[in-house]
């Protein structure tokens, strides 16, 4: 990550599942100079950027793509290849083609601190 992040500190946002507190997980964070930040239980839907900004858009794109395939194809089940292709398109179109900096900023994790009003 240092090759891409330069002198920025790596921070890993984790939910409060017990596995994230394991000695192995915390030791790996220490070994790779990553600061773990635990999001409190029942708060991920409000504070985790993937939950608040990414997953809904990703799922909508994927669902639409799969429905298009089902409507244009023969009346058969989708093949594994079609599903994988739809996943790849969703990854490229949603995850890779968008800047997610504002998702972190609006959840209180970023250079600027502008938390969404309903969170306060």
Coordinates of C-alpha atoms in Angstrom, one line a residue, residues 48-62 90-91 93-96 98-104 107:
X48 CA -19.2 2.0 7.5
X49 CA -18.6 3.6 4.1
X50 CA -19.3 0.4 2.2
X51 CA -22.7 0.1 4.0
X52 CA -23.7 3.7 3.6
X53 CA -22.5 4.5 0.1
X54 CA -21.3 1.5 -1.9
X55 CA -23.3 -1.7 -1.4
X56 CA -26.7 -0.4 -2.4
X57 CA -25.4 1.1 -5.7
X58 CA -23.4 -2.1 -6.4
X59 CA -26.4 -4.4 -5.7
X60 CA -28.7 -2.2 -7.9
X61 CA -26.2 -2.3 -10.8
X62 CA -25.8 -6.1 -10.5
X90 CA -20.6 -4.3 -11.6
X91 CA -17.1 -4.2 -10.1
X93 CA -18.7 0.2 -13.3
X94 CA -19.5 0.9 -9.6
X95 CA -16.4 0.1 -7.5
X96 CA -13.6 1.1 -9.8
X98 CA -16.2 6.1 -8.7
X99 CA -14.3 8.1 -6.2
X100 CA -15.3 7.1 -2.7
X101 CA -13.5 9.8 -0.8
X102 CA -16.8 11.6 0.1
X103 CA -18.2 8.4 1.6
X104 CA -15.4 8.5 4.2
X107 CA -19.0 9.3 7.7

